[in-house]
PDB file of C-alpha atoms in Angstrom:
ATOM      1  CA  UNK A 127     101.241 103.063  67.578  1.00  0.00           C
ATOM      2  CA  UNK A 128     101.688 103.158  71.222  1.00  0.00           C
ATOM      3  CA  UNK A 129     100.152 105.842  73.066  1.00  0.00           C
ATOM      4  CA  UNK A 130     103.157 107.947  75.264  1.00  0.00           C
ATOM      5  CA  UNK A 131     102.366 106.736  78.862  1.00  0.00           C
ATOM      6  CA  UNK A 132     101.625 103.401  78.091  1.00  0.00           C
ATOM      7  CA  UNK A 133     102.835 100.515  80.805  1.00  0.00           C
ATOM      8  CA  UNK A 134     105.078  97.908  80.028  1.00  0.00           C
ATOM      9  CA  UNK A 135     102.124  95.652  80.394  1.00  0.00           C
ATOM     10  CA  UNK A 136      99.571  97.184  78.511  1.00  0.00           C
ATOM     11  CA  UNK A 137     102.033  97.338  75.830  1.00  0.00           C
ATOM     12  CA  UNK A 138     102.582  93.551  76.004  1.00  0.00           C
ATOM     13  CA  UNK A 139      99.059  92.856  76.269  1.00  0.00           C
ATOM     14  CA  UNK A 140      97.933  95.131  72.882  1.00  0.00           C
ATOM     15  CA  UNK A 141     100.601  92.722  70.935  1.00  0.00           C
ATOM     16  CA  UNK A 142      99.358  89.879  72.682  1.00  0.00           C
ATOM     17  CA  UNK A 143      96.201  90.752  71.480  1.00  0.00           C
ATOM     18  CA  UNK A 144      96.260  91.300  68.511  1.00  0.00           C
ATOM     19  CA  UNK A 145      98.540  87.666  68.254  1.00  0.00           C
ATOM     20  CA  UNK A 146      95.333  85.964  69.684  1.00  0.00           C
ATOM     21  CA  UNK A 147      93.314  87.892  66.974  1.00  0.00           C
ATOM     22  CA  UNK A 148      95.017  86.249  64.199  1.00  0.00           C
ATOM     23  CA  UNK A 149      95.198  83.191  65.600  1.00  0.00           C
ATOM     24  CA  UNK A 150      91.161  83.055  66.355  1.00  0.00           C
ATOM     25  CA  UNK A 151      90.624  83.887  62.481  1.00  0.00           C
ATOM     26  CA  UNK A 152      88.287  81.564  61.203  1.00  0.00           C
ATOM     27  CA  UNK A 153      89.894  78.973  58.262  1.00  0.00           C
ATOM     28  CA  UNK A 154      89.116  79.372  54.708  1.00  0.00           C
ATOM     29  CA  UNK A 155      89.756  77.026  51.874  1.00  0.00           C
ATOM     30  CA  UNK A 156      91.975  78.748  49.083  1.00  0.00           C
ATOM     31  CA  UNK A 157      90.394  80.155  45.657  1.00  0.00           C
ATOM     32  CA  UNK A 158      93.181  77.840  44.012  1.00  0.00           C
ATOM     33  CA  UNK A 159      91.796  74.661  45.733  1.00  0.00           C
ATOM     34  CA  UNK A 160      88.328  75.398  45.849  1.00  0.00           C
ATOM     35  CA  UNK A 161      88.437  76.039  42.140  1.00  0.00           C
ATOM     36  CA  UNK A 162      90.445  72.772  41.125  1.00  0.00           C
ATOM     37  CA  UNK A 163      87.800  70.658  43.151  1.00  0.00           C
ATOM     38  CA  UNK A 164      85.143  72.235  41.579  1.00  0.00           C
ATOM     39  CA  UNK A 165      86.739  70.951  38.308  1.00  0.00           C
ATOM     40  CA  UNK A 166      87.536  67.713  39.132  1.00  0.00           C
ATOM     41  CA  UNK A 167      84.002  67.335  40.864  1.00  0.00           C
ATOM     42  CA  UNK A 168      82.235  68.699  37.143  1.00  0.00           C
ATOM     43  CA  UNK A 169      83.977  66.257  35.595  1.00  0.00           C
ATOM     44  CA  UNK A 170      82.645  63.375  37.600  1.00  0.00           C
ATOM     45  CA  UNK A 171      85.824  62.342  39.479  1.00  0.00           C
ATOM     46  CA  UNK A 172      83.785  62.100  42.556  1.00  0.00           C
ATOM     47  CA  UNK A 173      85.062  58.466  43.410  1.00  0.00           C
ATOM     48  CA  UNK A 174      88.649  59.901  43.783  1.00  0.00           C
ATOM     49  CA  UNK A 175      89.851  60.735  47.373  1.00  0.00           C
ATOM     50  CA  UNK A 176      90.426  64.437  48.140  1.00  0.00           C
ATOM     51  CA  UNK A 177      87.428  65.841  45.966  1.00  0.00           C
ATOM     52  CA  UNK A 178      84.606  66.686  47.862  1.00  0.00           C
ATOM     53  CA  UNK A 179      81.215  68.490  47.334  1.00  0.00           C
ATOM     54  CA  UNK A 180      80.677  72.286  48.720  1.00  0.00           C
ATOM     55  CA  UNK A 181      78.609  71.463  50.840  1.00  0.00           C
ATOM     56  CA  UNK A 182      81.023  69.102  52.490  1.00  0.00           C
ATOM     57  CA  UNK A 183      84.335  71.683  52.640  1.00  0.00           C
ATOM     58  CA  UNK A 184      81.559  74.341  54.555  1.00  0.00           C
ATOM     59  CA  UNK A 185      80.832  71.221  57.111  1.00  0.00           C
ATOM     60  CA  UNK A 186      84.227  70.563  57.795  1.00  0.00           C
ATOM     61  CA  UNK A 187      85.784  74.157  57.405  1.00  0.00           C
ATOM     62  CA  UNK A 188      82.911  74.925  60.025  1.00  0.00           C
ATOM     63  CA  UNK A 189      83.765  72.181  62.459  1.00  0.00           C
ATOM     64  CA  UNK A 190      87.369  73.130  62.184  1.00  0.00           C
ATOM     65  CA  UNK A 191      86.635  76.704  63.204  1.00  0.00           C
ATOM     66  CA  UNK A 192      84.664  76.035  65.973  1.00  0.00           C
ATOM     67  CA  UNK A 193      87.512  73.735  67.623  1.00  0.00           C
ATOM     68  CA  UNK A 194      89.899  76.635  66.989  1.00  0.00           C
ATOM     69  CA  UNK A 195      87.658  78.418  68.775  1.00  0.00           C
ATOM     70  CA  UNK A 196      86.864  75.995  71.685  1.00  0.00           C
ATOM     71  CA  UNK A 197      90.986  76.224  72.184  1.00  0.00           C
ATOM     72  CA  UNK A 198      91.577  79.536  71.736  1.00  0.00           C
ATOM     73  CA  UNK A 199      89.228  80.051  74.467  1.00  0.00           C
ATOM     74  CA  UNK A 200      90.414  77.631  77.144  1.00  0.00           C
ATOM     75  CA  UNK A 201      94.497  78.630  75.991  1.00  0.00           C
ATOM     76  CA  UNK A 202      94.377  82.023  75.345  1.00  0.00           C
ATOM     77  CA  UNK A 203      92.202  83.923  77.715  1.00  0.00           C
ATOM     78  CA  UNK A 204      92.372  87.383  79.073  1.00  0.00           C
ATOM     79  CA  UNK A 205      93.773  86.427  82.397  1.00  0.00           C
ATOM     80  CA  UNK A 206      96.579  84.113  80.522  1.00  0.00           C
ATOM     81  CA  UNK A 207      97.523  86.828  78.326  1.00  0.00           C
ATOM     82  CA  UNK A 208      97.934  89.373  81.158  1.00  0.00           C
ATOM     83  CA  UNK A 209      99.534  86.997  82.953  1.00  0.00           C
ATOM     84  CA  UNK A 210     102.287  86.695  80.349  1.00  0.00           C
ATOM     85  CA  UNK A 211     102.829  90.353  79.678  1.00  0.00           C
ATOM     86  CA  UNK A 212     103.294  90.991  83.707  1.00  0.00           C
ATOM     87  CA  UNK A 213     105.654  88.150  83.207  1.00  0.00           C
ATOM     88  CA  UNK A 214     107.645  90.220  80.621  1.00  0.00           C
ATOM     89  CA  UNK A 215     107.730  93.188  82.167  1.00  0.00           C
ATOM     90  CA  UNK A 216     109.256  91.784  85.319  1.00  0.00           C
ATOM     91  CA  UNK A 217     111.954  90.078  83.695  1.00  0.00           C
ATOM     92  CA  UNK A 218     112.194  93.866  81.571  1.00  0.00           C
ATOM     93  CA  UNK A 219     112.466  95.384  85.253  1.00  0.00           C
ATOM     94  CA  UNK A 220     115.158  92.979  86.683  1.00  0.00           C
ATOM     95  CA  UNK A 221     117.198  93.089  83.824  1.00  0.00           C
ATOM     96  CA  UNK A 222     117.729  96.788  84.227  1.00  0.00           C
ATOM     97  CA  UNK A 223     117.199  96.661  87.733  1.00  0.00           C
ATOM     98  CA  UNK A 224     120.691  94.771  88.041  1.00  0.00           C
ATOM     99  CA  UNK A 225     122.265  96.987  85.332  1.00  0.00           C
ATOM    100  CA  UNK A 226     121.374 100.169  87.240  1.00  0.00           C
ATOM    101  CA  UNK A 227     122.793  98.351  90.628  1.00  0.00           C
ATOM    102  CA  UNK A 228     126.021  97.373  88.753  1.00  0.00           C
ATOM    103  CA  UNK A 229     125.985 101.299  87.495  1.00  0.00           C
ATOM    104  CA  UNK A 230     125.446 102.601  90.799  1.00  0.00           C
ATOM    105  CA  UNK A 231     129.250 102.819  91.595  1.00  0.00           C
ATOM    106  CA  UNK A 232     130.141 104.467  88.087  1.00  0.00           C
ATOM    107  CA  UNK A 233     127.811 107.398  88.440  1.00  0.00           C
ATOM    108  CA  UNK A 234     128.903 111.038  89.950  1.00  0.00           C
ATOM    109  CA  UNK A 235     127.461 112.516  93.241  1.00  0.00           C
ATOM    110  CA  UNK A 236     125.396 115.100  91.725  1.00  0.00           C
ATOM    111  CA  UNK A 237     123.646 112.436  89.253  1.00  0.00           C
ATOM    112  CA  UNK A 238     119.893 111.617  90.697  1.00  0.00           C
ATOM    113  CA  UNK A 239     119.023 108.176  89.668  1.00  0.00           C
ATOM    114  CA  UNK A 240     115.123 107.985  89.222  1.00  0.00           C
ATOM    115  CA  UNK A 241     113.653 104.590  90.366  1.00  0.00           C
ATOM    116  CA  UNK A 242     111.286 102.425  87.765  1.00  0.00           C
ATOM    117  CA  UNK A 243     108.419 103.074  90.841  1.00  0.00           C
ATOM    118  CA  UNK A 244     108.993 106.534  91.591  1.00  0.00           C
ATOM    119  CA  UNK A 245     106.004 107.886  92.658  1.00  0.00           C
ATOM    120  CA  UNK A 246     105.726 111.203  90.844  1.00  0.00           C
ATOM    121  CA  UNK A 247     101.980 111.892  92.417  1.00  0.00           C
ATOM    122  CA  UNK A 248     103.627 113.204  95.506  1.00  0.00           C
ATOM    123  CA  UNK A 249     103.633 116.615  96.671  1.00  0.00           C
ATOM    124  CA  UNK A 250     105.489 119.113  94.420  1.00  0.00           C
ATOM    125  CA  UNK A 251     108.731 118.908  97.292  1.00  0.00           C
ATOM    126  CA  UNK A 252     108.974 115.565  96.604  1.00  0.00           C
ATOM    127  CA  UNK A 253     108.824 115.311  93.060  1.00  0.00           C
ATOM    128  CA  UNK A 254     111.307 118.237  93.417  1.00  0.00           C
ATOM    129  CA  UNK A 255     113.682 115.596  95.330  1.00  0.00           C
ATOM    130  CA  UNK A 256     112.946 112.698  92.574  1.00  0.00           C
ATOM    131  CA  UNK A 257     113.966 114.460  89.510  1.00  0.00           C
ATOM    132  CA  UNK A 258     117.044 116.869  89.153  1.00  0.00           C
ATOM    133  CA  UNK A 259     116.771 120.164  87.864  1.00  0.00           C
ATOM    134  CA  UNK A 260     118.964 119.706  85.232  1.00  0.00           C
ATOM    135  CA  UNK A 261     118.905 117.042  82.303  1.00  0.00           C
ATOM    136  CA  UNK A 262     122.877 116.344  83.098  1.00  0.00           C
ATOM    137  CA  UNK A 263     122.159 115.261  85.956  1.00  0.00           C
ATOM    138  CA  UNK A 264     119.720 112.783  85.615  1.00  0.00           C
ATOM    139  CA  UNK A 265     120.551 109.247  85.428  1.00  0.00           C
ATOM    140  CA  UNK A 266     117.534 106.772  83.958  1.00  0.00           C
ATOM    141  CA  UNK A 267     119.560 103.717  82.682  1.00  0.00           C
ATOM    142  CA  UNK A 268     123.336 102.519  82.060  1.00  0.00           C
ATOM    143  CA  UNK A 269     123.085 103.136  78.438  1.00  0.00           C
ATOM    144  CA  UNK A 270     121.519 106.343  79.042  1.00  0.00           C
ATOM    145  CA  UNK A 271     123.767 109.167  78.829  1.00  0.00           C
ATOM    146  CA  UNK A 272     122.660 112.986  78.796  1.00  0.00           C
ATOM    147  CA  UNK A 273     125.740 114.617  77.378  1.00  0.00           C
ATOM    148  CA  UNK A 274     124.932 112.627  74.156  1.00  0.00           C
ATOM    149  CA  UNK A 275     121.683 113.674  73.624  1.00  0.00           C
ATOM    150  CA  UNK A 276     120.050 116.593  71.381  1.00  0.00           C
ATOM    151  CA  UNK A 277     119.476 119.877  73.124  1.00  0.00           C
ATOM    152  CA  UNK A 278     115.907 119.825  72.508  1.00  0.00           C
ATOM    153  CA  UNK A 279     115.646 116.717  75.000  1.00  0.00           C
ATOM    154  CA  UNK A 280     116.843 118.765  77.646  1.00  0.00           C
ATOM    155  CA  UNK A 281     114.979 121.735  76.800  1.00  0.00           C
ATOM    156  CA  UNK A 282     112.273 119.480  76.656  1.00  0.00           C
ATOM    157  CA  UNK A 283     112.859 117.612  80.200  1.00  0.00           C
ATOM    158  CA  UNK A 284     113.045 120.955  81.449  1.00  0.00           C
ATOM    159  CA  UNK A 285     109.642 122.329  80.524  1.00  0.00           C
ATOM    160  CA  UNK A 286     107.686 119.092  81.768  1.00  0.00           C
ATOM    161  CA  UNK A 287     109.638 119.055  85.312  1.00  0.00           C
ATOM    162  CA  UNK A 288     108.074 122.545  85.598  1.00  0.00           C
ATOM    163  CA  UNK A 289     104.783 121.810  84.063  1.00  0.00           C
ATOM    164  CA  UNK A 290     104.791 118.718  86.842  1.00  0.00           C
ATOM    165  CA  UNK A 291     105.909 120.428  89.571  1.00  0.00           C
ATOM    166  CA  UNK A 292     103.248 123.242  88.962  1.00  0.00           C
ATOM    167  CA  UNK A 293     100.393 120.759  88.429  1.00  0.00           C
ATOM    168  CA  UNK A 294     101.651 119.154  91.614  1.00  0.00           C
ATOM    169  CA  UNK A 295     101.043 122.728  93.394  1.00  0.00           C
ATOM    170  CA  UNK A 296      97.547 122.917  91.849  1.00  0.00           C
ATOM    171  CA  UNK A 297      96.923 119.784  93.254  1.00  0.00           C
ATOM    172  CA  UNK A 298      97.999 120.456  96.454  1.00  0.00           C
ATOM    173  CA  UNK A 299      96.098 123.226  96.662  1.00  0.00           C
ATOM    174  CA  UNK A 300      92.696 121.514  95.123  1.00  0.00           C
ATOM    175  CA  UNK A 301      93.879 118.883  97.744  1.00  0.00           C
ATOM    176  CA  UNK A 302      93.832 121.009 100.772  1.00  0.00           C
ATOM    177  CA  UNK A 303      90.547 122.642  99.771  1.00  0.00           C
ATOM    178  CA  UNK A 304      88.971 119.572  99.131  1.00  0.00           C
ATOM    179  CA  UNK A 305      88.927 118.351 102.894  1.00  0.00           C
ATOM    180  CA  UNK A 306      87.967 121.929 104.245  1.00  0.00           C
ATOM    181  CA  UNK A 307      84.843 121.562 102.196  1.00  0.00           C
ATOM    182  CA  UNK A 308      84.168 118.209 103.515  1.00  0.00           C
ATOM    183  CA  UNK A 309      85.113 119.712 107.131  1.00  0.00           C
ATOM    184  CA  UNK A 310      81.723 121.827 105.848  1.00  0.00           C
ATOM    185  CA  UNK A 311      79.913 119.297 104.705  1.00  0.00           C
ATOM    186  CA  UNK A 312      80.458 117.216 108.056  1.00  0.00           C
ATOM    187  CA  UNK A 313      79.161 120.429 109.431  1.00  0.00           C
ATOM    188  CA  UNK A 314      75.761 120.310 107.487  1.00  0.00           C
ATOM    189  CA  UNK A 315      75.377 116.654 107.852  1.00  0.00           C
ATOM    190  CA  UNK A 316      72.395 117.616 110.513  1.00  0.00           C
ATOM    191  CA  UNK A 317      70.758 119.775 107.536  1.00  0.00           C
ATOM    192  CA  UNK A 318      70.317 116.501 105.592  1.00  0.00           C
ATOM    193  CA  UNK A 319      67.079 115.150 106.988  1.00  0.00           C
ATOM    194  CA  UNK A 320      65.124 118.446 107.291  1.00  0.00           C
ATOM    195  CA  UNK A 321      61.749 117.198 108.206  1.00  0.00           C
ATOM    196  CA  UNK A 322      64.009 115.062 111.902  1.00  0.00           C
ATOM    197  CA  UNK A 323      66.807 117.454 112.455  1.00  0.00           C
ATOM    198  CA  UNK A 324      65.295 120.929 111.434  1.00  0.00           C
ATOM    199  CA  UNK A 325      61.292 121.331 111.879  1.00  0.00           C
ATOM    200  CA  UNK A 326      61.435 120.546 114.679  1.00  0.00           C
ATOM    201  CA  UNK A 327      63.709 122.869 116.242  1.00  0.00           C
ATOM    202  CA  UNK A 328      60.806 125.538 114.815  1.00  0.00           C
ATOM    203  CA  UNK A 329      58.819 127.982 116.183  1.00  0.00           C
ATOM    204  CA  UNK A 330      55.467 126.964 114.328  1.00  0.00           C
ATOM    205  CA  UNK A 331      51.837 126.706 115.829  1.00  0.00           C
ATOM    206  CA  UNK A 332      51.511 123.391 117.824  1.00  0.00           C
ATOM    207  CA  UNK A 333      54.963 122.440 117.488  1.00  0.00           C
ATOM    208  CA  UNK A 334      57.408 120.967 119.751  1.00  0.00           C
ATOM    209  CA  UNK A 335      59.414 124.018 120.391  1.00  0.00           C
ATOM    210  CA  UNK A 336      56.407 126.327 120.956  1.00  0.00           C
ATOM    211  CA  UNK A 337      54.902 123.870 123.033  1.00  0.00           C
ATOM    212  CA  UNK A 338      58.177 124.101 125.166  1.00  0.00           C
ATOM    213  CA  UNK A 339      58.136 127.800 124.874  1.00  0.00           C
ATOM    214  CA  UNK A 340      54.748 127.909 126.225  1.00  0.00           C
ATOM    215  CA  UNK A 341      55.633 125.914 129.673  1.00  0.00           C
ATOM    216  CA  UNK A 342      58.653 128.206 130.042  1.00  0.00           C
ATOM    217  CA  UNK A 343      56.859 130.907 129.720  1.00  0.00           C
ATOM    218  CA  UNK A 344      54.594 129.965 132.491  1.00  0.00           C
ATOM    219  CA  UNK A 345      57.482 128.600 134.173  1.00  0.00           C
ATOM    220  CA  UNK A 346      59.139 131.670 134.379  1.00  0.00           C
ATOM    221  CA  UNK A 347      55.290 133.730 135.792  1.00  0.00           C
ATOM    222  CA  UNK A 348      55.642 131.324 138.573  1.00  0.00           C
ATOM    223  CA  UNK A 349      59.300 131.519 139.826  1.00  0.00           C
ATOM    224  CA  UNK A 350      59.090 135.378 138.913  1.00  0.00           C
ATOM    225  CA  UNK A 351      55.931 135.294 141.147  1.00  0.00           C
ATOM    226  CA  UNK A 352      57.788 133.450 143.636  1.00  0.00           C
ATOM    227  CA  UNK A 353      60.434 135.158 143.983  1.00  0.00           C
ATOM    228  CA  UNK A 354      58.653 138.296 144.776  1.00  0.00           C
ATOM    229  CA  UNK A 355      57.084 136.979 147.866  1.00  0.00           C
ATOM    230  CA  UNK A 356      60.513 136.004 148.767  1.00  0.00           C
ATOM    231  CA  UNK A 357      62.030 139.522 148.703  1.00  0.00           C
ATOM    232  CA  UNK A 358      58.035 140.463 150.919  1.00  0.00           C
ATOM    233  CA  UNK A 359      58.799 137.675 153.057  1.00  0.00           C
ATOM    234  CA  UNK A 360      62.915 139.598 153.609  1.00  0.00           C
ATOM    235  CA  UNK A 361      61.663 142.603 153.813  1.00  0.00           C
ATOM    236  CA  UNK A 362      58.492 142.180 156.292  1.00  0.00           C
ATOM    237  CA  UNK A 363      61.569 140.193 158.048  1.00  0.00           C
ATOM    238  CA  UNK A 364      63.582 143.381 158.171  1.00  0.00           C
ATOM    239  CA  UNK A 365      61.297 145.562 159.505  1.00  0.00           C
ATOM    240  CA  UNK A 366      60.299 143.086 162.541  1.00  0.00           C
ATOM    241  CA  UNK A 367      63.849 143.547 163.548  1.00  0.00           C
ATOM    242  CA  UNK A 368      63.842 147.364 163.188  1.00  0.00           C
ATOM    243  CA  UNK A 369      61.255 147.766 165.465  1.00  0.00           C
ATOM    244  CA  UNK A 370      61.793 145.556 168.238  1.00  0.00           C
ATOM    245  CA  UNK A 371      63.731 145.932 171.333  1.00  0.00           C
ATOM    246  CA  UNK A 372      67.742 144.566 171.016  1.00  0.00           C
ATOM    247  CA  UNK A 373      67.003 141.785 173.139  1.00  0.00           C
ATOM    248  CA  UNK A 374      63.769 140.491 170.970  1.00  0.00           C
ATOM    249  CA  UNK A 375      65.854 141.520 168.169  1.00  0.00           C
ATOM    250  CA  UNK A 376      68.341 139.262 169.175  1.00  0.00           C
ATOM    251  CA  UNK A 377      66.277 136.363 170.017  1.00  0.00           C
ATOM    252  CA  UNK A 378      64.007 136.994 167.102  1.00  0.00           C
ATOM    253  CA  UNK A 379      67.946 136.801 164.998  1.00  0.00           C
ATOM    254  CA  UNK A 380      68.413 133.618 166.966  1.00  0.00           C
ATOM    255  CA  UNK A 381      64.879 131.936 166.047  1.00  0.00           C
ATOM    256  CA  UNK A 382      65.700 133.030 162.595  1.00  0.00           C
ATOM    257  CA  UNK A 383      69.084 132.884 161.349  1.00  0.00           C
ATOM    258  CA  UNK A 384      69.725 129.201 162.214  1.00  0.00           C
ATOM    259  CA  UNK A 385      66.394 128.380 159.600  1.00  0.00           C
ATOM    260  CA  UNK A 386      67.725 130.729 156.699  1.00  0.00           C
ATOM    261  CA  UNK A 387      71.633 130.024 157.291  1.00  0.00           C
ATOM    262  CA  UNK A 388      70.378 125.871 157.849  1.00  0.00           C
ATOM    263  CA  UNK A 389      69.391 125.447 154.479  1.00  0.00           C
ATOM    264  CA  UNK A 390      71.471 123.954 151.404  1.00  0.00           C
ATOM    265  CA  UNK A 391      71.529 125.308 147.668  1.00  0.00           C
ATOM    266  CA  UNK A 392      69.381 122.305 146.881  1.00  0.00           C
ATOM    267  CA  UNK A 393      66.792 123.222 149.145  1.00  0.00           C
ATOM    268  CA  UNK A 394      66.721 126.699 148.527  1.00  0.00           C
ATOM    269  CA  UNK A 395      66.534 125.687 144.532  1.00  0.00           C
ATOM    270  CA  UNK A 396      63.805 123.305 145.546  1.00  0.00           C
ATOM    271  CA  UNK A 397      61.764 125.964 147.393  1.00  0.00           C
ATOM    272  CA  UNK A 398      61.894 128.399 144.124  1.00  0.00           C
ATOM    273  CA  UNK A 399      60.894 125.716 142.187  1.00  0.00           C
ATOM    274  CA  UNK A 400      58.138 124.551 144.024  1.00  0.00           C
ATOM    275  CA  UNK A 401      55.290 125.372 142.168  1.00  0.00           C
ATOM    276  CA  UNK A 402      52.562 123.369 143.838  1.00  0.00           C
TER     277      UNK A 402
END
């Protein structure tokens, strides 16, 4: 029996099958003539034509089996066979693909016609759009028609459109958390390779980043170091002109303004970082 589901081509190609199966059974002599050339073999009639030792019906029986075989092989094979069952089931299609065209004017405006490829592993709203919500209105084939049927096929159509629909939500939702955890896993991709991406970014004994630590650390005595002398250097500066007439004071502004005031960020970075 055909499992519910089933294409039109898998369908063909189980009976196909199962033709080829019967076909590739291996011959067998009858009881009936077996037995009578036994007979006529015990009773030494083995000059006649047609009776033939045991021996000799396995040979040939054999032989005969094998060629069967040998052509079933070259004739019959898996791609022929679903060859032929794709062949049926798209003359099946355009048969009722030009009934449904010649049924298109006949039907009302509420009927929904559902297409042979309707993709029903869309997103709930679309499945929504493909099949109507009610039985009446649903149009599958010319022959088919809903006010005819049994109420339980309604009943019926109406519990698997829900089912569907809701499975379709689920799956939305699975869908949508699906690519936020790969969004996280693209995130821990750098986590993947501990021993290139994570030691060492560690603070361990002779590794890289204490290493670097260490020459910032001295890096930052120095410029703090630095530094200080510069704020010395201002204020021994400041004084100078606090204690000196206005006209030394002015000269001593003019001999040292221009070298302070000359002097880019560059340089200025360069002379705090000059550590030598």
């Amino acid at each position: 029996m055909d499992e519910p589901g089933q294409s039109i081509t898998a369908i063909k190609a189980a009976f196909i099958r199962s033709q080829v199966r019967q076909l590739c059974a291996p011959l067998e002599a009858s009881p009936d003539w077996n037995g009578s050339n036994r007979v006529q073999t015990a009773k030494g009639d083995h000059g006649r034509p047609g009776h033939l030792s045991d021996k000799a019906v396995q040979d040939i029986v054999a032989k005969v089996n094998d060629e069967i075989r040998k052509h079933n092989r070259m004739v019959y094979s898996a791609q022929s066979q679903r060859h032929v069952a794709e062949q049926i089931e798209t003359l099946y299609w355009n048969i009722i693909s030009a009934e449904c065209d010649d049924a298109d004017t006949n039907t009302n405006a509420t009927t929904v016609v559902a297409p042979r490829d309707a993709d029903l592993t869309e997103s709930h709203t679309t499945i929504k759009s493909l099949l109507p919500e009610q039985y009446t209105d649903l149009h599958l084939h010319p022959q088919h028609d809903p006010h005819s049927g049994h109420g339980h096929e309604a009943e019926a159509y109406t519990t698997l459109r829900e089912d569907l629909i809701e499975m379709a939500r689920k799956r939305d939702a699975l869908r949508q958390n699906l690519a936020r955890y790969r969004h996280l896993q693209s995130l821990l991709e750098p986590l993947d390779d501990p021993q290139t991406n994570i030691q060492p970014n560690l603070v361990t004994r002779d590794g890289e980043l204490g290493k670097e630590l260490d020459r910032m650390r001295i890096l930052l005595a120095r410029v703090t170091g630095r530094v200080g002398e510069m704020k010395n250097l201002n204020a021994t500066t400041l004084d100078r002109r606090d204690t000196t007439a206005t006209g030394t004071d002015t000269n001593l502004s003019q001999s040292i303004t221009p070298t302070t005031t000359a002097q880019t960020d560059q340089q200025k970075l360069a002379l705090l970082m000059d550590l030598t």
